[in-house]
Coordinates of C-alpha atoms and ligand atoms in Angstrom, one line a residue:
Chain M
X1 CA -121.0 -119.5 107.3
X2 CA -120.4 -122.5 105.2
X3 CA -122.7 -122.8 102.2
X4 CA -122.9 -125.1 99.3
X5 CA -121.0 -123.8 96.3
X6 CA -122.9 -121.9 93.6
X7 CA -122.3 -124.0 90.6
X8 CA -124.0 -121.9 87.9
X9 CA -121.5 -120.3 85.5
X10 CA -120.9 -116.6 85.3
X11 CA -121.9 -115.6 81.7
X12 CA -119.8 -113.2 79.6
X13 CA -120.4 -109.5 80.4
X14 CA -122.6 -107.7 77.9
X15 CA -122.7 -104.2 79.4
X16 CA -119.4 -103.1 80.7
X17 CA -118.6 -99.9 82.6
X18 CA -115.0 -98.7 82.1
X19 CA -113.7 -95.9 84.4
X20 CA -111.1 -93.6 82.9
X21 CA -112.0 -94.7 79.3
X22 CA -111.0 -91.4 77.6
X23 CA -107.3 -92.1 76.9
X24 CA -104.4 -94.5 77.5
X25 CA -105.2 -98.0 78.5
X26 CA -108.9 -97.2 79.3
X27 CA -109.5 -95.9 75.7
X28 CA -107.8 -99.1 74.3
X29 CA -110.1 -101.2 76.5
X30 CA -113.2 -99.4 75.3
X31 CA -112.2 -99.8 71.7
X32 CA -111.4 -103.5 72.1
X33 CA -114.7 -104.2 73.8
X34 CA -116.6 -102.4 71.1
X35 CA -114.8 -104.5 68.5
X36 CA -115.9 -107.6 70.4
X37 CA -119.6 -106.5 70.2
X38 CA -120.0 -105.5 73.8
X39 CA -122.0 -102.5 75.0
X40 CA -119.7 -100.1 76.8
X41 CA -120.2 -97.2 79.2
X42 CA -117.1 -95.0 79.7
X43 CA -116.4 -92.0 81.8
X44 CA -113.5 -89.7 82.7
X45 CA -113.4 -86.1 84.0
X46 CA -112.8 -84.9 80.4
X47 CA -114.3 -86.6 77.3
X48 CA -111.6 -86.7 74.6
X49 CA -112.3 -86.4 70.9
X50 CA -111.2 -90.1 70.6
X51 CA -113.9 -91.2 73.0
X52 CA -116.4 -88.8 71.4
X53 CA -115.7 -90.4 68.0
X54 CA -116.4 -93.9 69.3
X55 CA -119.6 -92.7 70.8
X56 CA -120.7 -91.2 67.5
X57 CA -119.7 -94.4 65.6
X58 CA -121.7 -96.7 67.9
X59 CA -124.6 -94.6 69.2
X60 CA -126.6 -97.6 70.3
X61 CA -123.8 -99.4 72.0
X62 CA -121.8 -96.6 73.8
X63 CA -122.6 -94.2 76.5
X64 CA -120.0 -91.7 77.7
X65 CA -120.1 -89.1 80.4
X66 CA -117.9 -86.6 82.2
X67 CA -117.6 -87.9 85.7
X68 CA -115.0 -87.5 88.4
X69 CA -114.6 -91.0 89.9
X70 CA -114.2 -89.5 93.4
X71 CA -117.7 -87.9 93.1
X72 CA -119.9 -90.7 94.2
X73 CA -123.2 -88.9 93.4
X74 CA -122.1 -88.2 89.9
X75 CA -121.0 -91.8 89.5
X76 CA -124.4 -93.0 90.8
X77 CA -126.4 -90.9 88.3
X78 CA -124.0 -92.0 85.5
X79 CA -124.8 -95.7 86.4
X80 CA -128.5 -95.0 86.2
X81 CA -128.2 -93.3 82.8
X82 CA -126.2 -96.2 81.5
X83 CA -128.8 -98.7 82.7
X84 CA -131.5 -96.8 80.9
X85 CA -129.6 -96.5 77.7
X86 CA -127.7 -99.8 77.5
X87 CA -129.3 -102.1 80.0
X88 CA -128.1 -103.5 83.3
X89 CA -124.4 -103.3 83.9
X90 CA -122.9 -106.8 84.3
X91 CA -119.2 -105.9 84.0
X92 CA -116.9 -103.3 85.4
X93 CA -113.3 -102.3 84.7
X94 CA -111.8 -100.1 87.3
X95 CA -109.1 -98.4 85.3
X96 CA -109.2 -94.7 86.2
X97 CA -106.3 -93.8 88.4
X98 CA -103.7 -91.0 89.0
X99 CA -100.0 -91.6 88.9
X100 CA -97.2 -90.3 91.2
X101 CA -93.6 -89.4 90.8
X102 CA -92.3 -88.0 94.1
X103 CA -90.3 -89.4 97.0
X104 CA -92.5 -90.2 99.9
X105 CA -90.7 -87.8 102.3
X106 CA -91.3 -85.0 99.9
X107 CA -94.9 -85.7 98.9
X108 CA -97.4 -83.3 100.3
X109 CA -99.9 -85.0 102.7
X110 CA -102.8 -83.7 100.6
X111 CA -101.3 -85.4 97.6
X112 CA -101.1 -88.7 99.4
X113 CA -104.8 -88.3 100.4
X114 CA -105.8 -87.6 96.8
X115 CA -103.9 -90.6 95.4
X116 CA -105.6 -92.9 97.9
X117 CA -109.0 -91.4 97.3
X118 CA -108.8 -91.6 93.5
X119 CA -107.0 -95.0 93.2
X120 CA -108.4 -97.0 96.2
X121 CA -111.5 -95.4 97.8
X122 CA -113.2 -94.4 94.6
X123 CA -112.9 -97.8 92.8
X124 CA -114.0 -99.6 96.0
X125 CA -117.1 -97.4 96.1
X126 CA -117.8 -97.6 92.4
X127 CA -117.5 -101.4 92.7
X128 CA -119.9 -101.5 95.7
X129 CA -122.4 -99.4 93.8
X130 CA -122.4 -101.7 90.8
X131 CA -122.4 -105.0 92.7
X132 CA -125.3 -103.7 94.8
X133 CA -127.3 -103.2 91.5
X134 CA -126.2 -106.6 90.1
X135 CA -127.0 -108.5 93.3
X136 CA -130.4 -106.8 93.5
X137 CA -131.3 -107.9 90.0
X138 CA -129.9 -111.4 90.6
X139 CA -127.3 -110.8 87.8
X140 CA -124.0 -112.5 87.5
X141 CA -121.0 -110.6 86.3
X142 CA -117.3 -109.8 86.1
X143 CA -115.1 -107.3 87.7
X144 CA -111.6 -106.4 86.4
X145 CA -109.4 -104.1 88.4
X146 CA -106.5 -102.5 86.6
X147 CA -103.7 -102.4 89.1
X148 CA -99.9 -102.4 88.4
X149 CA -96.7 -104.3 88.9
X150 CA -96.1 -101.7 91.6
X151 CA -98.6 -103.6 93.8
X152 CA -96.0 -106.4 94.1
X153 CA -92.6 -104.9 93.4
X154 CA -90.9 -101.8 94.8
X155 CA -90.3 -98.7 92.7
X156 CA -88.9 -95.4 94.2
X157 CA -91.2 -92.4 93.7
X158 CA -94.4 -94.5 93.8
X159 CA -95.0 -95.2 97.4
X160 CA -98.6 -94.1 97.9
X161 CA -99.5 -95.2 94.3
X162 CA -98.1 -98.7 95.1
X163 CA -100.1 -98.9 98.3
X164 CA -103.3 -98.2 96.4
X165 CA -102.5 -100.8 93.7
X166 CA -101.5 -103.5 96.3
X167 CA -104.7 -102.5 98.1
X168 CA -106.9 -103.2 95.1
X169 CA -105.1 -106.5 94.5
X170 CA -105.9 -107.5 98.1
X171 CA -109.5 -106.3 97.6
X172 CA -109.7 -108.4 94.5
X173 CA -109.0 -111.6 96.4
X174 CA -111.4 -110.9 99.2
X175 CA -114.2 -109.8 96.8
X176 CA -113.8 -113.0 94.8
X177 CA -114.4 -115.0 98.0
X178 CA -117.2 -112.8 99.3
X179 CA -119.1 -112.9 96.0
X180 CA -119.2 -116.7 96.1
X181 CA -118.8 -117.4 92.4
X182 CA -121.7 -115.0 91.4
X183 CA -119.1 -112.7 90.1
X184 CA -115.5 -113.4 88.8
X185 CA -113.2 -110.8 90.2
X186 CA -109.6 -110.4 89.0
X187 CA -106.8 -107.8 88.6
X188 CA -104.7 -107.1 85.6
X189 CA -101.4 -105.7 86.6
X190 CA -99.5 -104.2 83.7
X191 CA -95.8 -103.2 83.7
X192 CA -94.9 -99.7 82.6
X193 CA -96.3 -98.6 79.3
X194 CA -96.1 -95.2 77.5
X195 CA -99.0 -93.0 78.4
X196 CA -99.7 -89.6 80.0
X197 CA -99.2 -91.3 83.4
X198 CA -95.8 -92.6 82.7
X199 CA -94.7 -89.5 80.7
X200 CA -93.2 -88.2 84.0
X201 CA -90.6 -91.0 83.8
X202 CA -87.5 -89.7 82.1
X203 CA -86.0 -91.3 79.0
X204 CA -83.3 -92.9 81.2
X205 CA -85.9 -94.6 83.4
X206 CA -87.8 -95.9 80.4
X207 CA -84.6 -97.2 78.8
X208 CA -83.7 -98.9 82.0
X209 CA -87.1 -100.7 82.2
X210 CA -86.8 -101.8 78.5
X211 CA -83.3 -103.1 79.1
X212 CA -84.6 -105.2 82.1
X213 CA -87.5 -106.6 80.1
X214 CA -86.8 -110.0 78.4
X215 CA -89.3 -109.2 75.6
X216 CA -87.3 -106.0 74.9
X217 CA -90.1 -103.5 74.9
X218 CA -92.5 -101.6 77.1
X219 CA -95.9 -103.2 77.5
X220 CA -98.4 -101.8 75.0
X221 CA -102.0 -101.1 75.8
X222 CA -103.0 -103.5 73.0
X223 CA -101.0 -106.3 74.8
X224 CA -103.2 -105.8 77.9
X225 CA -106.6 -105.5 76.3
X226 CA -106.9 -109.1 75.2
X227 CA -106.4 -110.2 78.9
X228 CA -109.1 -107.8 80.1
X229 CA -111.4 -109.0 77.4
X230 CA -110.8 -112.6 78.3
X231 CA -111.6 -112.0 81.9
X232 CA -114.8 -110.2 80.9
X233 CA -115.9 -112.6 78.2
X234 CA -114.4 -116.0 78.2
X235 CA -115.5 -119.0 80.2
X236 CA -112.6 -119.6 82.6
X237 CA -112.4 -120.5 86.2
X238 CA -110.0 -117.7 86.9
X239 CA -111.1 -115.9 90.0
X240 CA -109.4 -113.7 92.6
X241 CA -106.1 -113.6 90.6
X242 CA -103.7 -110.9 89.7
X243 CA -102.5 -111.4 86.1
X244 CA -99.2 -109.5 85.5
X245 CA -98.6 -108.3 81.9
X246 CA -95.0 -107.0 81.8
X247 CA -92.9 -109.1 79.5
X248 CA -91.3 -110.8 82.5
X249 CA -89.6 -107.5 83.5
X250 CA -90.4 -108.3 87.1
X251 CA -89.4 -112.0 86.9
Chain N
X1 CA -91.2 -66.1 105.3
X2 CA -88.0 -67.1 106.8
X3 CA -85.8 -68.0 103.8
X4 CA -82.3 -69.4 103.5
X5 CA -79.8 -67.8 101.1
X6 CA -77.8 -69.7 98.6
X7 CA -74.7 -69.3 100.8
X8 CA -76.6 -70.7 103.8
X9 CA -77.8 -73.7 101.8
X10 CA -74.3 -74.2 100.6
X11 CA -73.1 -74.4 104.3
X12 CA -75.8 -77.0 105.0
X13 CA -74.8 -79.0 102.0
X14 CA -71.2 -79.0 103.2
X15 CA -72.4 -80.3 106.6
X16 CA -74.4 -83.2 104.9
X17 CA -71.2 -84.2 103.0
X18 CA -68.9 -83.7 106.0
X19 CA -71.0 -86.2 108.0
X20 CA -70.0 -88.8 105.4
X21 CA -66.4 -87.7 105.4
X22 CA -66.8 -86.0 102.0
X23 CA -65.9 -82.5 101.0
X24 CA -68.0 -79.9 99.1
X25 CA -65.9 -78.3 96.3
X26 CA -66.0 -74.5 96.0
X27 CA -66.9 -74.8 92.4
X28 CA -70.6 -74.7 91.6
X29 CA -70.0 -76.7 88.4
X30 CA -68.7 -79.7 90.3
X31 CA -70.6 -82.9 89.4
X32 CA -72.7 -84.5 92.1
X33 CA -71.7 -87.9 90.7
X34 CA -68.1 -87.2 91.4
X35 CA -68.6 -85.8 94.9
X36 CA -70.9 -88.7 95.8
X37 CA -74.0 -86.6 96.6
X38 CA -77.0 -88.8 96.0
X39 CA -80.7 -88.4 95.9
X40 CA -81.2 -89.3 99.6
X41 CA -78.5 -86.8 100.4
X42 CA -80.6 -84.2 98.6
X43 CA -83.5 -85.3 100.7
X44 CA -81.5 -84.8 103.9
X45 CA -80.4 -81.4 102.7
X46 CA -84.0 -80.4 101.8
X47 CA -85.1 -81.5 105.3
X48 CA -82.4 -79.5 106.9
X49 CA -83.5 -76.4 105.0
X50 CA -87.1 -77.2 106.2
X51 CA -85.8 -77.4 109.8
X52 CA -84.3 -73.9 109.5
X53 CA -87.2 -72.3 107.8
X54 CA -90.1 -74.2 109.4
X55 CA -91.7 -74.6 105.9
X56 CA -92.3 -78.0 104.3
X57 CA -90.6 -78.3 100.9
X58 CA -92.4 -80.8 98.7
X59 CA -91.4 -81.6 95.1
X60 CA -91.8 -84.1 92.3
X61 CA -89.0 -86.5 91.3
X62 CA -88.6 -85.3 87.6
X63 CA -87.1 -82.0 88.9
X64 CA -84.8 -83.9 91.1
X65 CA -83.6 -86.1 88.1
X66 CA -82.4 -83.0 86.2
X67 CA -80.0 -82.0 89.0
X68 CA -76.4 -82.8 88.1
X69 CA -74.1 -80.2 89.7
X70 CA -73.7 -78.4 93.1
X71 CA -75.0 -75.3 91.5
X72 CA -78.2 -77.2 90.3
X73 CA -78.8 -78.3 94.0
X74 CA -78.5 -74.7 95.3
X75 CA -80.7 -73.3 92.5
X76 CA -83.3 -75.9 93.0
X77 CA -83.6 -75.3 96.8
X78 CA -83.5 -71.5 96.4
X79 CA -86.3 -71.8 93.8
X80 CA -88.3 -74.3 95.9
X81 CA -88.4 -71.9 98.8
X82 CA -90.3 -69.4 96.6
X83 CA -93.1 -71.8 95.7
Ligands
NAP1 N1 -98.9 -96.0 82.4 C1 -98.4 -97.0 83.0 O1 -97.1 -97.2 82.9 C2 -99.2 -98.0 83.9 C3 -98.5 -99.1 84.4 C4 -99.3 -100.0 85.2 C5 -100.6 -99.7 85.5 N2 -101.2 -98.6 85.0 C6 -102.6 -98.4 85.3 O2 -103.3 -98.5 84.1 C7 -104.5 -97.7 84.3 C8 -104.6 -96.7 83.1 O3 -103.4 -95.9 83.1 P1 -103.0 -95.0 81.9 O4 -101.5 -95.0 81.8 O5 -103.8 -95.3 80.7 O6 -103.4 -93.5 82.5 P2 -103.8 -92.2 81.8 O7 -103.3 -92.1 80.4 O8 -103.3 -91.1 82.7 O9 -105.4 -92.3 81.8 C9 -106.1 -92.3 83.0 C10 -107.5 -92.3 82.7 O10 -108.2 -92.2 84.0 C11 -109.0 -91.0 83.9 N3 -109.1 -90.4 85.3 C12 -108.0 -90.0 86.1 N4 -108.5 -89.5 87.2 C13 -109.8 -89.6 87.2 C14 -110.9 -89.1 88.1 N5 -110.6 -88.5 89.2 N6 -112.1 -89.4 87.7 C15 -112.4 -90.0 86.5 N7 -111.5 -90.4 85.6 C16 -110.2 -90.2 86.0 C17 -108.3 -90.1 82.9 O11 -109.2 -89.1 82.4 P3 -109.4 -87.6 83.1 O12 -108.0 -87.2 83.5 O13 -110.0 -86.7 82.0 O14 -110.3 -87.8 84.2 C18 -108.0 -91.1 81.9 O15 -109.1 -91.4 81.1 C19 -104.4 -97.0 85.6 O16 -105.1 -97.7 86.6 C20 -102.9 -97.1 85.9 O17 -102.7 -97.1 87.3 C21 -100.5 -97.7 84.2

């Protein structure tokens, strides 16, 4: 079906849903968006004191909840709560994910299923849920998927994880086409950074990554948040892209 | 559960190495790096143990990275069978 292009611009997001906003990169994204004046809804299975504190500091601009991203019903009611408290959601950051550190041959099949459910099925469903509401209201918005350098480069011990991240990068491109300019859809793919997720990597692994990185350090969450904010807030024509933030470690 | 002893696992380990024309030293303190026993050799050994016992042995990589000697390999697999 060939249609005339939709030439209206996509405005900056004003109410952004961040999955996995309780710690690590997600918490950094929530903090950064609040500093930029955005209204933010964040969930994770466990609400941390850090997230609690942000909610207390900005009672009229933050909504937090304890939701498992794989529980679609819980996600649905969270989205309703958010809309009531903060207004219609016009931005989403799919950040919640679980890591992996096991050779494929020795990863239990249930573990493979759980990684795919958490990192691929759940964000696709959450995105569907939110874009249905945006489309129904005639809203334009932005979608940012936090993927990983693993979606495009190989790393032992991360086979199922890489498959989910590459899957989200592929979905990003097709969604950007499908949404016909009503929403800007992009991925941000960080290199390794220190967090609970990467804590499983031994000091030798981390040293090795640093040695191979031209900028000489692991990517920091604060080096990723400006890119996420730009994709949510700035007027650019970036759509359907995967932006790698890894200090050229993969180049 | 059908479980392999340390000695039985040692025999399997010797076979894995023999297939590559390498020899398994008698000393448990021997370094894997020196013998040329690498992580995929460990995988092969674990799968051979699985074949004998009929039980899947799944494990994370961090445990694997701590293994440095022949004794570590045997301890790890004996322990893993109990999980
Ligand atoms: N760390 C790295 O080196 C690295 C590199 C590249 C990309 N990334 C990506 O960056 C993103 C953030 O990673 P991170 O390192 O900041 O991870 P992290 O510190 O482990 O934080 C993960 C966040 O997601 C939440 N979460 C996990 N499973 C969830 C579930 N089932 N339902 C709801 N929330 C869930 C966690 O909270 P709860 O556990 O309380 O639910 C937490 O808030 C992920 O998409 C990751 O794949 C990380």
